[in-house]
Amino acid sequence: MTAVIESVAFPRTPPASRRTPSRWAVLASVCPVLGGSKAVLLTEARGLKISKVSVRAAVVGAHGGRSVRRGALVCEARETTMEVPLAIKSTWQSLVMKSDRMVLVSFWAPWCGPCRMIHPVIAEIAAEYSGKLSCFELNTDDNPDIAIQYGIRSIPTVILFKDGEKKDAIIGAAPKNTLLAAIQRFVFSMLGLGK
């Protein structure tokens, strides 16, 4: 036996300070399996955080009902997006080739799914190594000549530069620990510590 939903209402729930039980959003449905109609209060998400909500279930025709406290878990998004500066043809020389630091460049394109996956990883590395490592992204669609110059045939590709010279390349959406291993391997080789 299947249940047929007669109506579903999703009005906006008023703020807690103005909320009264009669103004809560109600989901009404017919459920033959349970033997009648059931009224359920919809949960409310405030700022995408975990919150306790009151759910009142009452069978139509019965006096009263029972109140249950349940937790609602809502995915909490990052409050700010992490940005990685863009390198373009006009800034390539000053940002990458003439930098006195080691430089990590992520070659990407807006239509590339794996590029979007690796972006937060590059942003985390940029934040963690701020002042020691310069991180940039280069859009291969907007700067094809630079991509061709470095033999970029697949994106995402991450290249490490030091003193304007290509030192290492990682092709594909590599995990953070793989990128960090490449950075550390390069640092150890610079210091003559071979790892």
PDB file of C-alpha atoms in Angstrom:
ATOM      1  CA  MET A   1       0.000   0.000   0.000  1.00  0.00           C
ATOM      2  CA  THR A   2       1.308   3.442  -0.843  1.00  0.00           C
ATOM      3  CA  ALA A   3       0.610   6.783   0.754  1.00  0.00           C
ATOM      4  CA  VAL A   4      -0.516   9.732  -1.302  1.00  0.00           C
ATOM      5  CA  ILE A   5       0.557  13.180  -0.223  1.00  0.00           C
ATOM      6  CA  GLU A   6      -2.362  15.568  -0.573  1.00  0.00           C
ATOM      7  CA  SER A   7      -0.614  18.853   0.170  1.00  0.00           C
ATOM      8  CA  VAL A   8       2.725  20.180   1.225  1.00  0.00           C
ATOM      9  CA  ALA A   9       3.182  23.702   2.597  1.00  0.00           C
ATOM     10  CA  PHE A  10       6.610  25.293   2.962  1.00  0.00           C
ATOM     11  CA  PRO A  11       6.004  28.884   4.093  1.00  0.00           C
ATOM     12  CA  ARG A  12       8.854  30.815   5.625  1.00  0.00           C
ATOM     13  CA  THR A  13       9.061  30.319   9.366  1.00  0.00           C
ATOM     14  CA  PRO A  14       8.996  33.571  11.401  1.00  0.00           C
ATOM     15  CA  PRO A  15      11.858  34.415  13.791  1.00  0.00           C
ATOM     16  CA  ALA A  16      11.763  32.633  17.151  1.00  0.00           C
ATOM     17  CA  SER A  17      10.785  35.855  18.947  1.00  0.00           C
ATOM     18  CA  ARG A  18       7.557  36.173  16.920  1.00  0.00           C
ATOM     19  CA  ARG A  19       6.745  32.486  16.549  1.00  0.00           C
ATOM     20  CA  THR A  20       3.608  30.971  18.017  1.00  0.00           C
ATOM     21  CA  PRO A  21       2.589  27.326  17.619  1.00  0.00           C
ATOM     22  CA  SER A  22      -0.344  28.291  15.379  1.00  0.00           C
ATOM     23  CA  ARG A  23       2.009  30.062  12.935  1.00  0.00           C
ATOM     24  CA  TRP A  24       4.423  27.165  12.417  1.00  0.00           C
ATOM     25  CA  ALA A  25       4.678  25.608   8.991  1.00  0.00           C
ATOM     26  CA  VAL A  26       2.789  22.331   8.789  1.00  0.00           C
ATOM     27  CA  LEU A  27       3.204  19.404   6.461  1.00  0.00           C
ATOM     28  CA  ALA A  28      -0.144  17.701   5.956  1.00  0.00           C
ATOM     29  CA  SER A  29      -0.410  14.287   4.381  1.00  0.00           C
ATOM     30  CA  VAL A  30      -2.696  11.303   4.221  1.00  0.00           C
ATOM     31  CA  CYS A  31      -1.007   8.136   5.371  1.00  0.00           C
ATOM     32  CA  PRO A  32      -3.266   5.044   5.284  1.00  0.00           C
ATOM     33  CA  VAL A  33      -0.516   2.943   6.857  1.00  0.00           C
ATOM     34  CA  LEU A  34      -0.682   5.004  10.057  1.00  0.00           C
ATOM     35  CA  GLY A  35      -4.477   5.122   9.942  1.00  0.00           C
ATOM     36  CA  GLY A  36      -5.064   8.830   9.474  1.00  0.00           C
ATOM     37  CA  SER A  37      -3.582  12.233   8.893  1.00  0.00           C
ATOM     38  CA  LYS A  38      -0.483  13.425  10.644  1.00  0.00           C
ATOM     39  CA  ALA A  39       0.695  17.005  11.269  1.00  0.00           C
ATOM     40  CA  VAL A  40       4.437  17.562  11.510  1.00  0.00           C
ATOM     41  CA  LEU A  41       6.264  20.827  12.178  1.00  0.00           C
ATOM     42  CA  LEU A  42       8.970  21.531   9.664  1.00  0.00           C
ATOM     43  CA  THR A  43      12.501  22.077  10.890  1.00  0.00           C
ATOM     44  CA  GLU A  44      14.142  25.439  10.580  1.00  0.00           C
ATOM     45  CA  ALA A  45      17.785  26.079   9.653  1.00  0.00           C
ATOM     46  CA  ARG A  46      19.329  29.261  11.076  1.00  0.00           C
ATOM     47  CA  GLY A  47      22.781  30.087   9.787  1.00  0.00           C
ATOM     48  CA  LEU A  48      23.398  26.489   8.778  1.00  0.00           C
ATOM     49  CA  LYS A  49      24.143  25.283  12.309  1.00  0.00           C
ATOM     50  CA  ILE A  50      23.061  22.422  14.497  1.00  0.00           C
ATOM     51  CA  SER A  51      19.897  23.303  16.352  1.00  0.00           C
ATOM     52  CA  LYS A  52      17.284  21.616  18.497  1.00  0.00           C
ATOM     53  CA  VAL A  53      13.796  21.747  17.051  1.00  0.00           C
ATOM     54  CA  SER A  54      10.467  20.789  18.535  1.00  0.00           C
ATOM     55  CA  VAL A  55       8.430  18.306  16.561  1.00  0.00           C
ATOM     56  CA  ARG A  56       4.790  17.911  17.506  1.00  0.00           C
ATOM     57  CA  ALA A  57       3.035  14.909  16.007  1.00  0.00           C
ATOM     58  CA  ALA A  58      -0.704  14.653  16.439  1.00  0.00           C
ATOM     59  CA  VAL A  59      -3.179  12.244  14.912  1.00  0.00           C
ATOM     60  CA  VAL A  60      -6.242  14.115  13.686  1.00  0.00           C
ATOM     61  CA  GLY A  61      -9.174  13.616  16.057  1.00  0.00           C
ATOM     62  CA  ALA A  62      -6.989  12.974  19.107  1.00  0.00           C
ATOM     63  CA  HIS A  63      -6.774  15.574  21.857  1.00  0.00           C
ATOM     64  CA  GLY A  64      -3.234  16.794  22.385  1.00  0.00           C
ATOM     65  CA  GLY A  65      -0.191  15.018  21.131  1.00  0.00           C
ATOM     66  CA  ARG A  66       3.346  14.398  22.150  1.00  0.00           C
ATOM     67  CA  SER A  67       6.279  16.779  21.852  1.00  0.00           C
ATOM     68  CA  VAL A  68       9.671  15.405  20.970  1.00  0.00           C
ATOM     69  CA  ARG A  69      13.029  17.250  21.011  1.00  0.00           C
ATOM     70  CA  ARG A  70      15.244  16.225  18.142  1.00  0.00           C
ATOM     71  CA  GLY A  71      18.505  17.578  16.820  1.00  0.00           C
ATOM     72  CA  ALA A  72      18.765  18.788  13.258  1.00  0.00           C
ATOM     73  CA  LEU A  73      22.160  18.639  11.597  1.00  0.00           C
ATOM     74  CA  VAL A  74      22.723  21.024   8.732  1.00  0.00           C
ATOM     75  CA  CYS A  75      25.977  21.211   6.778  1.00  0.00           C
ATOM     76  CA  GLU A  76      27.907  24.267   7.882  1.00  0.00           C
ATOM     77  CA  ALA A  77      29.488  26.090   4.944  1.00  0.00           C
ATOM     78  CA  ARG A  78      32.686  28.091   5.175  1.00  0.00           C
ATOM     79  CA  GLU A  79      31.991  31.709   6.019  1.00  0.00           C
ATOM     80  CA  THR A  80      34.504  33.010   3.527  1.00  0.00           C
ATOM     81  CA  THR A  81      35.859  31.591   0.334  1.00  0.00           C
ATOM     82  CA  MET A  82      39.579  31.153   0.087  1.00  0.00           C
ATOM     83  CA  GLU A  83      41.104  33.042  -2.794  1.00  0.00           C
ATOM     84  CA  VAL A  84      44.302  32.257  -4.658  1.00  0.00           C
ATOM     85  CA  PRO A  85      45.704  35.192  -6.657  1.00  0.00           C
ATOM     86  CA  LEU A  86      45.620  34.895 -10.439  1.00  0.00           C
ATOM     87  CA  ALA A  87      48.709  35.093 -12.588  1.00  0.00           C
ATOM     88  CA  ILE A  88      48.179  36.389 -16.122  1.00  0.00           C
ATOM     89  CA  LYS A  89      50.461  37.058 -19.063  1.00  0.00           C
ATOM     90  CA  SER A  90      51.190  40.649 -17.997  1.00  0.00           C
ATOM     91  CA  THR A  91      52.077  39.665 -14.399  1.00  0.00           C
ATOM     92  CA  TRP A  92      53.799  36.324 -15.125  1.00  0.00           C
ATOM     93  CA  GLN A  93      57.342  37.742 -15.145  1.00  0.00           C
ATOM     94  CA  SER A  94      57.043  39.721 -11.920  1.00  0.00           C
ATOM     95  CA  LEU A  95      55.007  37.162  -9.933  1.00  0.00           C
ATOM     96  CA  VAL A  96      56.623  33.908 -11.030  1.00  0.00           C
ATOM     97  CA  MET A  97      59.864  34.345 -12.973  1.00  0.00           C
ATOM     98  CA  LYS A  98      61.421  37.086 -10.817  1.00  0.00           C
ATOM     99  CA  SER A  99      60.122  35.973  -7.421  1.00  0.00           C
ATOM    100  CA  ASP A 100      62.674  35.524  -4.634  1.00  0.00           C
ATOM    101  CA  ARG A 101      60.511  32.759  -3.112  1.00  0.00           C
ATOM    102  CA  MET A 102      59.484  29.352  -4.284  1.00  0.00           C
ATOM    103  CA  VAL A 103      56.316  29.690  -6.398  1.00  0.00           C
ATOM    104  CA  LEU A 104      53.477  27.204  -6.863  1.00  0.00           C
ATOM    105  CA  VAL A 105      51.318  27.746  -9.951  1.00  0.00           C
ATOM    106  CA  SER A 106      48.102  25.817 -10.527  1.00  0.00           C
ATOM    107  CA  PHE A 107      47.142  25.666 -14.207  1.00  0.00           C
ATOM    108  CA  TRP A 108      43.348  25.393 -14.495  1.00  0.00           C
ATOM    109  CA  ALA A 109      40.216  26.263 -16.480  1.00  0.00           C
ATOM    110  CA  PRO A 110      36.734  27.235 -15.247  1.00  0.00           C
ATOM    111  CA  TRP A 111      35.033  24.289 -16.996  1.00  0.00           C
ATOM    112  CA  CYS A 112      37.367  21.716 -15.385  1.00  0.00           C
ATOM    113  CA  GLY A 113      35.756  19.771 -12.506  1.00  0.00           C
ATOM    114  CA  PRO A 114      39.029  18.434 -11.019  1.00  0.00           C
ATOM    115  CA  CYS A 115      40.407  21.999 -11.121  1.00  0.00           C
ATOM    116  CA  ARG A 116      37.533  23.141  -8.912  1.00  0.00           C
ATOM    117  CA  MET A 117      38.248  20.230  -6.562  1.00  0.00           C
ATOM    118  CA  ILE A 118      41.920  21.152  -6.125  1.00  0.00           C
ATOM    119  CA  HIS A 119      41.280  24.901  -5.660  1.00  0.00           C
ATOM    120  CA  PRO A 120      40.570  24.672  -1.881  1.00  0.00           C
ATOM    121  CA  VAL A 121      43.719  22.561  -1.444  1.00  0.00           C
ATOM    122  CA  ILE A 122      45.851  25.196  -3.188  1.00  0.00           C
ATOM    123  CA  ALA A 123      44.180  27.902  -1.076  1.00  0.00           C
ATOM    124  CA  GLU A 124      44.969  25.993   2.154  1.00  0.00           C
ATOM    125  CA  ILE A 125      48.618  25.572   1.133  1.00  0.00           C
ATOM    126  CA  ALA A 126      48.795  29.285   0.244  1.00  0.00           C
ATOM    127  CA  ALA A 127      47.452  30.183   3.699  1.00  0.00           C
ATOM    128  CA  GLU A 128      49.692  27.729   5.582  1.00  0.00           C
ATOM    129  CA  TYR A 129      52.879  28.737   3.753  1.00  0.00           C
ATOM    130  CA  SER A 130      52.144  32.453   3.519  1.00  0.00           C
ATOM    131  CA  GLY A 131      55.427  34.373   3.434  1.00  0.00           C
ATOM    132  CA  LYS A 132      57.437  31.259   2.475  1.00  0.00           C
ATOM    133  CA  LEU A 133      55.704  30.116  -0.701  1.00  0.00           C
ATOM    134  CA  SER A 134      53.831  32.179  -3.278  1.00  0.00           C
ATOM    135  CA  CYS A 135      50.790  30.463  -4.785  1.00  0.00           C
ATOM    136  CA  PHE A 136      49.035  31.520  -7.971  1.00  0.00           C
ATOM    137  CA  GLU A 137      46.478  30.149 -10.395  1.00  0.00           C
ATOM    138  CA  LEU A 138      46.727  30.566 -14.158  1.00  0.00           C
ATOM    139  CA  ASN A 139      43.653  30.149 -16.362  1.00  0.00           C
ATOM    140  CA  THR A 140      44.854  28.169 -19.395  1.00  0.00           C
ATOM    141  CA  ASP A 141      41.911  29.372 -21.518  1.00  0.00           C
ATOM    142  CA  ASP A 142      42.890  33.021 -20.986  1.00  0.00           C
ATOM    143  CA  ASN A 143      46.670  32.439 -21.162  1.00  0.00           C
ATOM    144  CA  PRO A 144      47.267  29.637 -23.693  1.00  0.00           C
ATOM    145  CA  ASP A 145      50.754  30.851 -24.631  1.00  0.00           C
ATOM    146  CA  ILE A 146      52.081  30.304 -21.084  1.00  0.00           C
ATOM    147  CA  ALA A 147      50.390  26.894 -20.900  1.00  0.00           C
ATOM    148  CA  ILE A 148      52.004  25.907 -24.214  1.00  0.00           C
ATOM    149  CA  GLN A 149      55.407  27.239 -23.088  1.00  0.00           C
ATOM    150  CA  TYR A 150      55.366  24.852 -20.093  1.00  0.00           C
ATOM    151  CA  GLY A 151      53.882  21.900 -21.982  1.00  0.00           C
ATOM    152  CA  ILE A 152      50.563  21.843 -20.141  1.00  0.00           C
ATOM    153  CA  ARG A 153      48.557  19.101 -21.852  1.00  0.00           C
ATOM    154  CA  SER A 154      46.292  18.169 -18.948  1.00  0.00           C
ATOM    155  CA  ILE A 155      44.690  20.231 -16.213  1.00  0.00           C
ATOM    156  CA  PRO A 156      44.902  20.675 -13.352  1.00  0.00           C
ATOM    157  CA  THR A 157      48.679  20.761 -13.392  1.00  0.00           C
ATOM    158  CA  VAL A 158      50.659  22.246 -10.512  1.00  0.00           C
ATOM    159  CA  ILE A 159      54.202  23.449 -11.192  1.00  0.00           C
ATOM    160  CA  LEU A 160      56.784  24.520  -8.614  1.00  0.00           C
ATOM    161  CA  PHE A 161      59.183  27.278  -9.662  1.00  0.00           C
ATOM    162  CA  LYS A 162      62.315  28.657  -8.022  1.00  0.00           C
ATOM    163  CA  ASP A 163      64.312  31.555  -9.481  1.00  0.00           C
ATOM    164  CA  GLY A 164      62.180  31.394 -12.631  1.00  0.00           C
ATOM    165  CA  GLU A 165      63.033  27.751 -13.252  1.00  0.00           C
ATOM    166  CA  LYS A 166      60.542  24.877 -13.330  1.00  0.00           C
ATOM    167  CA  LYS A 167      61.494  22.454 -10.547  1.00  0.00           C
ATOM    168  CA  ASP A 168      58.616  19.959 -10.310  1.00  0.00           C
ATOM    169  CA  ALA A 169      55.183  19.276 -11.804  1.00  0.00           C
ATOM    170  CA  ILE A 170      52.186  17.386 -10.454  1.00  0.00           C
ATOM    171  CA  ILE A 171      49.515  16.469 -12.997  1.00  0.00           C
ATOM    172  CA  GLY A 172      45.920  15.896 -11.933  1.00  0.00           C
ATOM    173  CA  ALA A 173      43.871  16.706  -8.846  1.00  0.00           C
ATOM    174  CA  ALA A 174      46.434  15.490  -6.350  1.00  0.00           C
ATOM    175  CA  PRO A 175      45.609  15.375  -2.637  1.00  0.00           C
ATOM    176  CA  LYS A 176      47.143  17.909  -0.281  1.00  0.00           C
ATOM    177  CA  ASN A 177      49.714  15.470   1.119  1.00  0.00           C
ATOM    178  CA  THR A 178      51.039  14.766  -2.405  1.00  0.00           C
ATOM    179  CA  LEU A 179      51.501  18.481  -3.071  1.00  0.00           C
ATOM    180  CA  LEU A 180      53.148  18.998   0.325  1.00  0.00           C
ATOM    181  CA  ALA A 181      55.487  16.058  -0.334  1.00  0.00           C
ATOM    182  CA  ALA A 182      56.587  17.676  -3.615  1.00  0.00           C
ATOM    183  CA  ILE A 183      57.189  20.998  -1.838  1.00  0.00           C
ATOM    184  CA  GLN A 184      59.189  19.320   0.939  1.00  0.00           C
ATOM    185  CA  ARG A 185      61.166  17.197  -1.546  1.00  0.00           C
ATOM    186  CA  PHE A 186      62.154  20.366  -3.371  1.00  0.00           C
ATOM    187  CA  VAL A 187      63.096  22.177  -0.137  1.00  0.00           C
ATOM    188  CA  PHE A 188      65.219  19.214   1.021  1.00  0.00           C
ATOM    189  CA  SER A 189      67.004  19.059  -2.347  1.00  0.00           C
ATOM    190  CA  MET A 190      67.737  22.817  -2.142  1.00  0.00           C
ATOM    191  CA  LEU A 191      69.271  22.318   1.295  1.00  0.00           C
ATOM    192  CA  GLY A 192      71.238  19.287   0.108  1.00  0.00           C
ATOM    193  CA  LEU A 193      69.478  17.006   2.599  1.00  0.00           C
ATOM    194  CA  GLY A 194      68.141  14.474   0.051  1.00  0.00           C
ATOM    195  CA  LYS A 195      65.130  12.714   1.488  1.00  0.00           C
TER     196      LYS A 195
END
